[in-house]
PDB file of C-alpha atoms and ligand atoms in Angstrom:
ATOM      1  CA  MET A   1      -3.503  -0.692 -21.464  1.00  0.00           C
ATOM      2  CA  LYS A   2      -3.111   2.332 -19.245  1.00  0.00           C
ATOM      3  CA  VAL A   3      -3.549   2.017 -15.491  1.00  0.00           C
ATOM      4  CA  ARG A   4      -5.630   4.951 -14.259  1.00  0.00           C
ATOM      5  CA  LYS A   5      -7.002   3.802 -10.916  1.00  0.00           C
ATOM      6  CA  ALA A   6      -5.723   2.605  -7.568  1.00  0.00           C
ATOM      7  CA  VAL A   7      -7.709   0.558  -5.082  1.00  0.00           C
ATOM      8  CA  VAL A   8      -6.717   1.195  -1.478  1.00  0.00           C
ATOM      9  CA  PRO A   9      -8.399  -1.095   1.069  1.00  0.00           C
ATOM     10  CA  VAL A  10      -8.838   0.745   4.391  1.00  0.00           C
ATOM     11  CA  ALA A  11     -11.648  -1.240   5.987  1.00  0.00           C
ATOM     12  CA  GLY A  12      -9.512  -3.101   8.564  1.00  0.00           C
ATOM     13  CA  LEU A  13     -10.077  -2.549  12.268  1.00  0.00           C
ATOM     14  CA  GLY A  14      -6.440  -1.880  13.185  1.00  0.00           C
ATOM     15  CA  THR A  15      -6.499  -4.147  16.228  1.00  0.00           C
ATOM     16  CA  ARG A  16      -2.678  -4.325  16.289  1.00  0.00           C
ATOM     17  CA  PHE A  17      -2.646  -0.661  17.330  1.00  0.00           C
ATOM     18  CA  LEU A  18      -5.327  -0.647  19.996  1.00  0.00           C
ATOM     19  CA  PRO A  19      -6.025   1.424  22.023  1.00  0.00           C
ATOM     20  CA  ALA A  20      -4.583   4.123  19.675  1.00  0.00           C
ATOM     21  CA  THR A  21      -7.011   3.068  16.949  1.00  0.00           C
ATOM     22  CA  LYS A  22     -10.137   2.818  19.088  1.00  0.00           C
ATOM     23  CA  ALA A  23     -11.595   6.077  17.757  1.00  0.00           C
ATOM     24  CA  ILE A  24      -9.310   6.916  14.806  1.00  0.00           C
ATOM     25  CA  PRO A  25      -8.579   4.801  11.746  1.00  0.00           C
ATOM     26  CA  LYS A  26      -5.101   3.246  11.782  1.00  0.00           C
ATOM     27  CA  GLU A  27      -4.497   4.857   8.373  1.00  0.00           C
ATOM     28  CA  MET A  28      -4.660   8.264  10.110  1.00  0.00           C
ATOM     29  CA  LEU A  29      -1.782   7.502  12.500  1.00  0.00           C
ATOM     30  CA  THR A  30       0.981   9.989  11.831  1.00  0.00           C
ATOM     31  CA  VAL A  31       4.443   9.233  10.521  1.00  0.00           C
ATOM     32  CA  VAL A  32       6.407  12.468  11.175  1.00  0.00           C
ATOM     33  CA  ASP A  33       3.908  15.005   9.787  1.00  0.00           C
ATOM     34  CA  ARG A  34       1.472  13.088   7.610  1.00  0.00           C
ATOM     35  CA  PRO A  35      -0.978  10.258   8.181  1.00  0.00           C
ATOM     36  CA  THR A  36       0.238   6.962   6.713  1.00  0.00           C
ATOM     37  CA  ILE A  37      -2.568   7.000   4.125  1.00  0.00           C
ATOM     38  CA  GLN A  38      -1.121  10.218   2.677  1.00  0.00           C
ATOM     39  CA  TYR A  39       2.209   8.492   1.959  1.00  0.00           C
ATOM     40  CA  ILE A  40       0.234   5.859   0.042  1.00  0.00           C
ATOM     41  CA  VAL A  41      -1.718   8.429  -1.951  1.00  0.00           C
ATOM     42  CA  GLU A  42       1.439  10.446  -2.668  1.00  0.00           C
ATOM     43  CA  GLU A  43       3.126   7.313  -4.039  1.00  0.00           C
ATOM     44  CA  VAL A  44       0.120   6.648  -6.264  1.00  0.00           C
ATOM     45  CA  VAL A  45       0.016  10.259  -7.503  1.00  0.00           C
ATOM     46  CA  ALA A  46       3.786  10.307  -8.114  1.00  0.00           C
ATOM     47  CA  SER A  47       3.207   7.240 -10.291  1.00  0.00           C
ATOM     48  CA  GLY A  48       0.752   9.142 -12.518  1.00  0.00           C
ATOM     49  CA  ILE A  49      -2.538   7.822 -11.088  1.00  0.00           C
ATOM     50  CA  LYS A  50      -5.191  10.344 -10.048  1.00  0.00           C
ATOM     51  CA  GLU A  51      -8.235   8.195  -9.226  1.00  0.00           C
ATOM     52  CA  VAL A  52      -8.263   6.436  -5.877  1.00  0.00           C
ATOM     53  CA  VAL A  53     -10.944   3.979  -4.831  1.00  0.00           C
ATOM     54  CA  LEU A  54     -11.010   3.626  -1.047  1.00  0.00           C
ATOM     55  CA  ILE A  55     -12.580   0.436   0.247  1.00  0.00           C
ATOM     56  CA  THR A  56     -13.936   1.583   3.588  1.00  0.00           C
ATOM     57  CA  SER A  57     -15.993   0.451   6.546  1.00  0.00           C
ATOM     58  CA  ALA A  58     -17.808   2.224   9.380  1.00  0.00           C
ATOM     59  CA  GLY A  59     -15.645   4.668  11.333  1.00  0.00           C
ATOM     60  CA  LYS A  60     -13.345   5.609   8.440  1.00  0.00           C
ATOM     61  CA  ALA A  61     -14.839   9.015   7.591  1.00  0.00           C
ATOM     62  CA  ALA A  62     -11.664  10.784   8.803  1.00  0.00           C
ATOM     63  CA  ILE A  63      -9.783   9.353   5.804  1.00  0.00           C
ATOM     64  CA  GLU A  64     -12.350  10.683   3.324  1.00  0.00           C
ATOM     65  CA  ASN A  65     -12.339  14.057   5.108  1.00  0.00           C
ATOM     66  CA  HIS A  66      -8.548  14.209   4.967  1.00  0.00           C
ATOM     67  CA  PHE A  67      -8.621  14.197   1.163  1.00  0.00           C
ATOM     68  CA  ASP A  68     -11.626  16.499   0.908  1.00  0.00           C
ATOM     69  CA  TYR A  69     -11.798  20.287   0.616  1.00  0.00           C
ATOM     70  CA  SER A  70     -12.065  21.897   4.067  1.00  0.00           C
ATOM     71  CA  PHE A  71     -13.806  25.265   3.697  1.00  0.00           C
ATOM     72  CA  GLU A  72     -13.536  26.279   7.374  1.00  0.00           C
ATOM     73  CA  LEU A  73      -9.874  25.406   7.739  1.00  0.00           C
ATOM     74  CA  GLU A  74      -8.836  27.002   4.440  1.00  0.00           C
ATOM     75  CA  THR A  75     -10.759  30.207   5.180  1.00  0.00           C
ATOM     76  CA  TYR A  76      -9.190  30.396   8.634  1.00  0.00           C
ATOM     77  CA  LEU A  77      -5.647  29.888   7.309  1.00  0.00           C
ATOM     78  CA  ALA A  78      -6.191  32.486   4.564  1.00  0.00           C
ATOM     79  CA  GLN A  79      -7.524  35.038   7.054  1.00  0.00           C
ATOM     80  CA  LYS A  80      -4.543  34.492   9.349  1.00  0.00           C
ATOM     81  CA  GLY A  81      -2.119  34.832   6.411  1.00  0.00           C
ATOM     82  CA  LYS A  82      -0.722  31.330   6.997  1.00  0.00           C
ATOM     83  CA  PHE A  83      -0.148  30.757   3.295  1.00  0.00           C
ATOM     84  CA  ASP A  84       2.428  27.949   3.568  1.00  0.00           C
ATOM     85  CA  LEU A  85       0.032  25.864   5.623  1.00  0.00           C
ATOM     86  CA  LEU A  86      -2.829  26.788   3.297  1.00  0.00           C
ATOM     87  CA  ARG A  87      -0.831  25.502   0.318  1.00  0.00           C
ATOM     88  CA  GLU A  88      -0.084  22.217   2.149  1.00  0.00           C
ATOM     89  CA  VAL A  89      -3.728  21.697   3.063  1.00  0.00           C
ATOM     90  CA  ARG A  90      -4.949  22.556  -0.457  1.00  0.00           C
ATOM     91  CA  ASN A  91      -2.437  20.220  -2.057  1.00  0.00           C
ATOM     92  CA  ILE A  92      -3.877  17.303  -0.111  1.00  0.00           C
ATOM     93  CA  SER A  93      -7.384  17.794  -1.498  1.00  0.00           C
ATOM     94  CA  ARG A  94      -6.054  18.469  -4.988  1.00  0.00           C
ATOM     95  CA  LEU A  95      -3.939  15.331  -5.106  1.00  0.00           C
ATOM     96  CA  ILE A  96      -6.618  12.946  -6.253  1.00  0.00           C
ATOM     97  CA  ASN A  97     -10.232  12.168  -6.990  1.00  0.00           C
ATOM     98  CA  VAL A  98     -11.495   9.847  -4.296  1.00  0.00           C
ATOM     99  CA  VAL A  99     -14.341   7.401  -4.629  1.00  0.00           C
ATOM    100  CA  SER A 100     -15.357   5.350  -1.595  1.00  0.00           C
ATOM    101  CA  VAL A 101     -16.976   1.951  -1.658  1.00  0.00           C
ATOM    102  CA  ARG A 102     -18.144   0.206   1.489  1.00  0.00           C
ATOM    103  CA  GLN A 103     -16.996  -3.295   2.286  1.00  0.00           C
ATOM    104  CA  LYS A 104     -20.069  -4.348   4.202  1.00  0.00           C
ATOM    105  CA  GLU A 105     -18.515  -7.411   5.865  1.00  0.00           C
ATOM    106  CA  PRO A 106     -14.875  -8.079   6.822  1.00  0.00           C
ATOM    107  CA  LEU A 107     -14.433 -11.066   4.518  1.00  0.00           C
ATOM    108  CA  GLY A 108     -10.777 -10.585   3.627  1.00  0.00           C
ATOM    109  CA  LEU A 109      -8.474  -8.721   1.253  1.00  0.00           C
ATOM    110  CA  GLY A 110      -9.764 -10.611  -1.788  1.00  0.00           C
ATOM    111  CA  HIS A 111     -13.294  -9.583  -0.892  1.00  0.00           C
ATOM    112  CA  ALA A 112     -12.199  -5.956  -0.384  1.00  0.00           C
ATOM    113  CA  VAL A 113     -10.756  -5.914  -3.910  1.00  0.00           C
ATOM    114  CA  MET A 114     -13.878  -7.629  -5.261  1.00  0.00           C
ATOM    115  CA  VAL A 115     -16.154  -4.812  -4.050  1.00  0.00           C
ATOM    116  CA  SER A 116     -14.195  -2.352  -6.223  1.00  0.00           C
ATOM    117  CA  GLU A 117     -15.407  -4.107  -9.373  1.00  0.00           C
ATOM    118  CA  SER A 118     -18.311  -1.767 -10.043  1.00  0.00           C
ATOM    119  CA  VAL A 119     -16.057   1.305 -10.092  1.00  0.00           C
ATOM    120  CA  ILE A 120     -13.069  -0.235 -11.845  1.00  0.00           C
ATOM    121  CA  GLY A 121     -14.911  -2.128 -14.553  1.00  0.00           C
ATOM    122  CA  GLY A 122     -12.792  -3.693 -17.265  1.00  0.00           C
ATOM    123  CA  GLU A 123      -9.548  -1.778 -16.744  1.00  0.00           C
ATOM    124  CA  PRO A 124      -6.237  -2.795 -15.214  1.00  0.00           C
ATOM    125  CA  PHE A 125      -5.638  -1.213 -11.806  1.00  0.00           C
ATOM    126  CA  VAL A 126      -3.233  -1.210  -8.883  1.00  0.00           C
ATOM    127  CA  VAL A 127      -3.963  -2.303  -5.337  1.00  0.00           C
ATOM    128  CA  VAL A 128      -1.939  -0.559  -2.646  1.00  0.00           C
ATOM    129  CA  LEU A 129      -2.118  -1.701   0.961  1.00  0.00           C
ATOM    130  CA  GLY A 130      -1.989   1.054   3.550  1.00  0.00           C
ATOM    131  CA  ASP A 131       0.149  -0.912   6.023  1.00  0.00           C
ATOM    132  CA  ASP A 132       3.059  -1.167   3.614  1.00  0.00           C
ATOM    133  CA  LEU A 133       5.051   2.058   3.335  1.00  0.00           C
ATOM    134  CA  VAL A 134       7.829   2.000   0.756  1.00  0.00           C
ATOM    135  CA  ASP A 135      10.778   4.357   0.824  1.00  0.00           C
ATOM    136  CA  ALA A 136      12.159   4.390  -2.716  1.00  0.00           C
ATOM    137  CA  GLU A 137      13.889   6.778  -5.091  1.00  0.00           C
ATOM    138  CA  VAL A 138      11.446   5.764  -7.834  1.00  0.00           C
ATOM    139  CA  PRO A 139       7.956   5.128  -6.401  1.00  0.00           C
ATOM    140  CA  CYS A 140       7.278   1.399  -6.112  1.00  0.00           C
ATOM    141  CA  VAL A 141       3.960   1.676  -8.003  1.00  0.00           C
ATOM    142  CA  TYR A 142       5.724   3.528 -10.834  1.00  0.00           C
ATOM    143  CA  GLN A 143       8.374   0.792 -11.051  1.00  0.00           C
ATOM    144  CA  MET A 144       5.586  -1.774 -11.394  1.00  0.00           C
ATOM    145  CA  LEU A 145       3.675   0.231 -14.001  1.00  0.00           C
ATOM    146  CA  LYS A 146       6.793   0.355 -16.198  1.00  0.00           C
ATOM    147  CA  ILE A 147       6.961  -3.443 -16.159  1.00  0.00           C
ATOM    148  CA  PHE A 148       3.220  -3.777 -16.715  1.00  0.00           C
ATOM    149  CA  GLU A 149       3.496  -1.567 -19.828  1.00  0.00           C
ATOM    150  CA  ARG A 150       5.953  -4.086 -21.245  1.00  0.00           C
ATOM    151  CA  LEU A 151       4.525  -7.432 -20.099  1.00  0.00           C
ATOM    152  CA  GLU A 152       0.800  -6.545 -19.973  1.00  0.00           C
ATOM    153  CA  GLU A 153       0.188  -9.211 -17.336  1.00  0.00           C
ATOM    154  CA  SER A 154      -0.553  -8.891 -13.627  1.00  0.00           C
ATOM    155  CA  ILE A 155       2.393  -8.216 -11.324  1.00  0.00           C
ATOM    156  CA  VAL A 156       2.853  -8.559  -7.571  1.00  0.00           C
ATOM    157  CA  ALA A 157       5.646  -6.739  -5.753  1.00  0.00           C
ATOM    158  CA  VAL A 158       7.904  -8.995  -3.701  1.00  0.00           C
ATOM    159  CA  GLN A 159      10.856  -8.787  -1.360  1.00  0.00           C
ATOM    160  CA  LYS A 160      13.062 -11.504   0.091  1.00  0.00           C
ATOM    161  CA  VAL A 161      12.388 -12.193   3.765  1.00  0.00           C
ATOM    162  CA  SER A 162      14.020 -14.617   6.191  1.00  0.00           C
ATOM    163  CA  LEU A 163      12.558 -18.142   6.129  1.00  0.00           C
ATOM    164  CA  LYS A 164      11.364 -17.620   9.720  1.00  0.00           C
ATOM    165  CA  GLU A 165       9.061 -14.872   8.478  1.00  0.00           C
ATOM    166  CA  VAL A 166       7.400 -16.510   5.466  1.00  0.00           C
ATOM    167  CA  HIS A 167       4.356 -17.491   7.545  1.00  0.00           C
ATOM    168  CA  ARG A 168       3.408 -13.789   7.763  1.00  0.00           C
ATOM    169  CA  TYR A 169       3.111 -13.261   3.995  1.00  0.00           C
ATOM    170  CA  GLY A 170       1.784 -14.441   0.682  1.00  0.00           C
ATOM    171  CA  ILE A 171       4.752 -16.340  -0.783  1.00  0.00           C
ATOM    172  CA  VAL A 172       5.664 -16.619  -4.460  1.00  0.00           C
ATOM    173  CA  GLU A 173       7.421 -19.589  -6.043  1.00  0.00           C
ATOM    174  CA  GLY A 174       8.742 -18.975  -9.523  1.00  0.00           C
ATOM    175  CA  GLU A 175      11.612 -18.643 -11.922  1.00  0.00           C
ATOM    176  CA  GLU A 176      13.620 -15.464 -12.426  1.00  0.00           C
ATOM    177  CA  ILE A 177      13.246 -14.610 -16.118  1.00  0.00           C
ATOM    178  CA  GLU A 178      15.146 -11.329 -16.038  1.00  0.00           C
ATOM    179  CA  PRO A 179      16.866  -9.511 -13.164  1.00  0.00           C
ATOM    180  CA  GLY A 180      14.257  -8.976 -10.452  1.00  0.00           C
ATOM    181  CA  VAL A 181      11.326 -10.333 -12.498  1.00  0.00           C
ATOM    182  CA  TYR A 182       9.923 -13.814 -11.799  1.00  0.00           C
ATOM    183  CA  ARG A 183       7.336 -15.869 -13.648  1.00  0.00           C
ATOM    184  CA  VAL A 184       5.041 -17.059 -10.856  1.00  0.00           C
ATOM    185  CA  ASP A 185       4.535 -20.821 -10.656  1.00  0.00           C
ATOM    186  CA  ARG A 186       2.665 -20.853  -7.359  1.00  0.00           C
ATOM    187  CA  LEU A 187       1.381 -18.522  -4.659  1.00  0.00           C
ATOM    188  CA  ILE A 188       0.662 -19.590  -1.096  1.00  0.00           C
ATOM    189  CA  GLU A 189      -0.958 -17.406   1.544  1.00  0.00           C
ATOM    190  CA  LYS A 190       0.869 -17.525   4.885  1.00  0.00           C
ATOM    191  CA  PRO A 191       2.502 -20.955   4.463  1.00  0.00           C
ATOM    192  CA  THR A 192       3.403 -23.003   7.513  1.00  0.00           C
ATOM    193  CA  VAL A 193       7.084 -23.756   8.186  1.00  0.00           C
ATOM    194  CA  GLY A 194       8.402 -26.179   5.580  1.00  0.00           C
ATOM    195  CA  ALA A 195       5.470 -25.711   3.172  1.00  0.00           C
ATOM    196  CA  THR A 196       7.689 -23.791   0.729  1.00  0.00           C
ATOM    197  CA  LYS A 197      11.395 -23.296   0.089  1.00  0.00           C
ATOM    198  CA  SER A 198      10.799 -19.817  -1.320  1.00  0.00           C
ATOM    199  CA  ASN A 199      11.329 -16.636   0.656  1.00  0.00           C
ATOM    200  CA  LEU A 200       9.841 -14.244  -1.917  1.00  0.00           C
ATOM    201  CA  ALA A 201       7.158 -12.423   0.048  1.00  0.00           C
ATOM    202  CA  VAL A 202       4.338 -10.420  -1.511  1.00  0.00           C
ATOM    203  CA  ILE A 203       4.220  -6.886  -0.146  1.00  0.00           C
ATOM    204  CA  GLY A 204       1.198  -4.677  -0.492  1.00  0.00           C
ATOM    205  CA  ARG A 205       1.541  -3.566  -4.114  1.00  0.00           C
ATOM    206  CA  TYR A 206      -0.299  -5.316  -6.939  1.00  0.00           C
ATOM    207  CA  CYS A 207      -0.851  -4.329 -10.564  1.00  0.00           C
ATOM    208  CA  LEU A 208      -3.798  -6.359 -11.770  1.00  0.00           C
ATOM    209  CA  ARG A 209      -5.566  -7.122 -15.002  1.00  0.00           C
ATOM    210  CA  PRO A 210      -9.379  -6.970 -14.703  1.00  0.00           C
ATOM    211  CA  GLU A 211      -9.595 -10.785 -15.135  1.00  0.00           C
ATOM    212  CA  ILE A 212      -8.747 -10.931 -11.410  1.00  0.00           C
ATOM    213  CA  TYR A 213     -12.420 -10.191 -10.638  1.00  0.00           C
ATOM    214  CA  ASP A 214     -13.556 -13.360 -12.351  1.00  0.00           C
ATOM    215  CA  CYS A 215     -11.000 -15.338 -10.305  1.00  0.00           C
ATOM    216  CA  LEU A 216     -12.095 -13.592  -7.101  1.00  0.00           C
ATOM    217  CA  HIS A 217     -15.710 -14.590  -7.742  1.00  0.00           C
ATOM    218  CA  ARG A 218     -14.593 -18.213  -7.967  1.00  0.00           C
ATOM    219  CA  THR A 219     -12.283 -18.100  -4.924  1.00  0.00           C
ATOM    220  CA  LEU A 220     -13.477 -19.964  -1.840  1.00  0.00           C
ATOM    221  CA  PRO A 221     -12.647 -18.777   1.675  1.00  0.00           C
ATOM    222  CA  GLY A 222      -9.045 -19.699   2.503  1.00  0.00           C
ATOM    223  CA  ILE A 223      -6.813 -19.180   5.506  1.00  0.00           C
ATOM    224  CA  GLY A 224      -8.655 -17.502   8.396  1.00  0.00           C
ATOM    225  CA  GLY A 225     -11.972 -18.201   6.604  1.00  0.00           C
ATOM    226  CA  GLU A 226     -11.327 -15.124   4.417  1.00  0.00           C
ATOM    227  CA  ILE A 227     -11.390 -14.634   0.643  1.00  0.00           C
ATOM    228  CA  GLN A 228      -7.676 -14.253  -0.033  1.00  0.00           C
ATOM    229  CA  LEU A 229      -6.346 -12.174  -2.920  1.00  0.00           C
ATOM    230  CA  THR A 230      -3.355 -14.535  -2.949  1.00  0.00           C
ATOM    231  CA  ASP A 231      -5.645 -17.525  -3.671  1.00  0.00           C
ATOM    232  CA  ALA A 232      -7.355 -15.649  -6.531  1.00  0.00           C
ATOM    233  CA  LEU A 233      -3.929 -14.796  -7.960  1.00  0.00           C
ATOM    234  CA  ASP A 234      -2.872 -18.424  -7.698  1.00  0.00           C
ATOM    235  CA  MET A 235      -5.977 -19.306  -9.715  1.00  0.00           C
ATOM    236  CA  MET A 236      -5.163 -16.617 -12.268  1.00  0.00           C
ATOM    237  CA  ARG A 237      -1.566 -17.768 -12.824  1.00  0.00           C
ATOM    238  CA  LYS A 238      -2.966 -21.123 -13.961  1.00  0.00           C
ATOM    239  CA  GLU A 239      -5.063 -19.372 -16.615  1.00  0.00           C
ATOM    240  CA  ARG A 240      -2.615 -16.695 -17.796  1.00  0.00           C
ATOM    241  CA  ALA A 241       0.855 -15.437 -16.921  1.00  0.00           C
ATOM    242  CA  LEU A 242       1.521 -13.714 -13.612  1.00  0.00           C
ATOM    243  CA  TYR A 243       4.785 -12.048 -12.645  1.00  0.00           C
ATOM    244  CA  ALA A 244       6.492 -11.053  -9.408  1.00  0.00           C
ATOM    245  CA  TYR A 245       8.782  -8.050  -9.250  1.00  0.00           C
ATOM    246  CA  GLU A 246      11.487  -7.448  -6.660  1.00  0.00           C
ATOM    247  CA  PHE A 247      11.064  -3.690  -6.309  1.00  0.00           C
ATOM    248  CA  LYS A 248      13.902  -1.324  -5.523  1.00  0.00           C
ATOM    249  CA  GLY A 249      13.397   0.350  -2.174  1.00  0.00           C
ATOM    250  CA  ARG A 250      12.762  -0.342   1.475  1.00  0.00           C
ATOM    251  CA  ARG A 251       9.401  -1.471   2.765  1.00  0.00           C
ATOM    252  CA  PHE A 252       8.078  -0.919   6.271  1.00  0.00           C
ATOM    253  CA  ASP A 253       5.174  -2.762   7.839  1.00  0.00           C
ATOM    254  CA  ALA A 254       3.535   0.310   9.350  1.00  0.00           C
ATOM    255  CA  GLY A 255       0.732  -1.896  10.686  1.00  0.00           C
ATOM    256  CA  ASP A 256       3.188  -3.329  13.194  1.00  0.00           C
ATOM    257  CA  LYS A 257       4.531  -1.325  16.144  1.00  0.00           C
ATOM    258  CA  LEU A 258       8.217  -1.927  15.384  1.00  0.00           C
ATOM    259  CA  GLY A 259       7.759  -1.385  11.625  1.00  0.00           C
ATOM    260  CA  TYR A 260       5.863   1.821  12.346  1.00  0.00           C
ATOM    261  CA  LEU A 261       8.726   3.125  14.508  1.00  0.00           C
ATOM    262  CA  GLU A 262      11.293   2.155  11.860  1.00  0.00           C
ATOM    263  CA  ALA A 263       9.283   4.043   9.237  1.00  0.00           C
ATOM    264  CA  THR A 264       8.977   7.052  11.534  1.00  0.00           C
ATOM    265  CA  VAL A 265      12.719   7.236  12.213  1.00  0.00           C
ATOM    266  CA  THR A 266      13.631   6.702   8.532  1.00  0.00           C
ATOM    267  CA  PHE A 267      11.208   9.312   7.205  1.00  0.00           C
ATOM    268  CA  ALA A 268      12.178  11.750   9.981  1.00  0.00           C
ATOM    269  CA  LEU A 269      15.856  11.449   9.016  1.00  0.00           C
ATOM    270  CA  GLU A 270      14.918  12.215   5.389  1.00  0.00           C
ATOM    271  CA  HIS A 271      12.679  15.151   6.308  1.00  0.00           C
ATOM    272  CA  GLN A 272      13.948  18.421   4.849  1.00  0.00           C
ATOM    273  CA  ASP A 273      13.302  20.556   7.956  1.00  0.00           C
ATOM    274  CA  ILE A 274      13.898  18.238  10.895  1.00  0.00           C
ATOM    275  CA  GLY A 275      16.191  15.592   9.320  1.00  0.00           C
ATOM    276  CA  GLY A 276      19.450  17.303  10.407  1.00  0.00           C
ATOM    277  CA  PRO A 277      18.530  18.118  14.020  1.00  0.00           C
ATOM    278  CA  PHE A 278      16.851  14.712  14.421  1.00  0.00           C
ATOM    279  CA  LYS A 279      20.054  12.985  13.319  1.00  0.00           C
ATOM    280  CA  GLU A 280      22.001  14.921  15.960  1.00  0.00           C
ATOM    281  CA  PHE A 281      19.457  13.893  18.563  1.00  0.00           C
ATOM    282  CA  LEU A 282      19.774  10.226  17.577  1.00  0.00           C
ATOM    283  CA  LYS A 283      23.577  10.383  17.683  1.00  0.00           C
ATOM    284  CA  GLY A 284      23.406  11.697  21.256  1.00  0.00           C
ATOM    285  CA  LEU A 285      20.897   9.025  22.182  1.00  0.00           C
ATOM    286  CA  VAL A 286      22.983   6.215  20.701  1.00  0.00           C
ATOM    287  CA  LYS A 287      26.078   7.395  22.612  1.00  0.00           C
ATOM    288  CA  ASN A 288      24.177   6.916  25.860  1.00  0.00           C
ATOM    289  CA  LEU A 289      22.893   3.446  24.967  1.00  0.00           C
ATOM    290  CA  ASP A 290      24.847   0.519  26.301  1.00  0.00           C
TER     291      ASP A 290
HETATM  292  C1  G1P B   1      -1.727  -9.260   3.145  1.00  0.00           C
HETATM  293  C2  G1P B   1      -1.723 -10.335   2.074  1.00  0.00           C
HETATM  294  C3  G1P B   1      -0.373 -11.070   2.061  1.00  0.00           C
HETATM  295  C4  G1P B   1       0.750 -10.065   1.881  1.00  0.00           C
HETATM  296  C5  G1P B   1       0.669  -8.963   2.967  1.00  0.00           C
HETATM  297  C6  G1P B   1       1.672  -7.868   2.699  1.00  0.00           C
HETATM  298  O1  G1P B   1      -1.663  -9.909   4.412  1.00  0.00           O
HETATM  299  O2  G1P B   1      -2.775 -11.251   2.299  1.00  0.00           O
HETATM  300  O3  G1P B   1      -0.353 -11.995   1.004  1.00  0.00           O
HETATM  301  O4  G1P B   1       1.996 -10.721   1.944  1.00  0.00           O
HETATM  302  O5  G1P B   1      -0.632  -8.363   2.997  1.00  0.00           O
HETATM  303  O6  G1P B   1       1.650  -6.894   3.685  1.00  0.00           O
HETATM  304  P1  G1P B   1      -2.006  -9.150   5.795  1.00  0.00           P
HETATM  305  O7  G1P B   1      -0.745  -8.473   6.215  1.00  0.00           O
HETATM  306  O8  G1P B   1      -3.119  -8.202   5.528  1.00  0.00           O
HETATM  307  O9  G1P B   1      -2.399 -10.247   6.750  1.00  0.00           O
END
């Protein structure tokens, strides 16, 4: 079963970044020199997937335009002889085929995935959340696809978080069956303190069998009155196996101001042109901190 498509929900309002996101989608906020959504798409492409299904809402046209061919801009750059920039801009539109589907009401992540059903059909697919940027030697999605090839069951990516933080995530309870791979026995969306002893938090990478749609159709609104993907997955693990995978890499919550800054600094330090000078700048800054 080959995974050919990625679903990327981008319908959220981005209220955590207001007023910056009043007129631009949060997915277009820049980390160093690229909008966050481009990091997501590059991870997907580096994992061998070329079809991206964006789940959008009103006001998100900038994301579609970003991955589209821009005749005016490309003509201008060619005329001015700015061939390096032209190559960069062309690469973006050549990265992937994008299909957009509208999520007509903000009914939750589970609902966002459900609206992709008509374009995904009966194939396995990955879901990649735009807020979660992963810095990894081997792309996180690729790591998951390798495990999916072997186990042929749905997989959620997890990382260990402190017990104080579990209430911010979907939490997995399960048994480690091989290093870094857990058989999921239970999934709880944003548990209250004491509701679970596990600290295995789901981050925004899922590799799903198409049976998830049937579970989503049967999932009732959960926490926050929303259709939760976590609840549909908890239903699915009762009907067939579900695994959690502790990916190798560092994840940033780019939907949060501090996480966004951490991602910016990390990716800036790794940047081939500005990494060196930026490191010098930081060293000077740190010296002057008390
Ligand atoms: C969503 C999921 C949650 C997961 C998180 C990862 O929550 O519902 O299970 O742990 O993404 O980022 P959100 O952050 O959208 O509230």
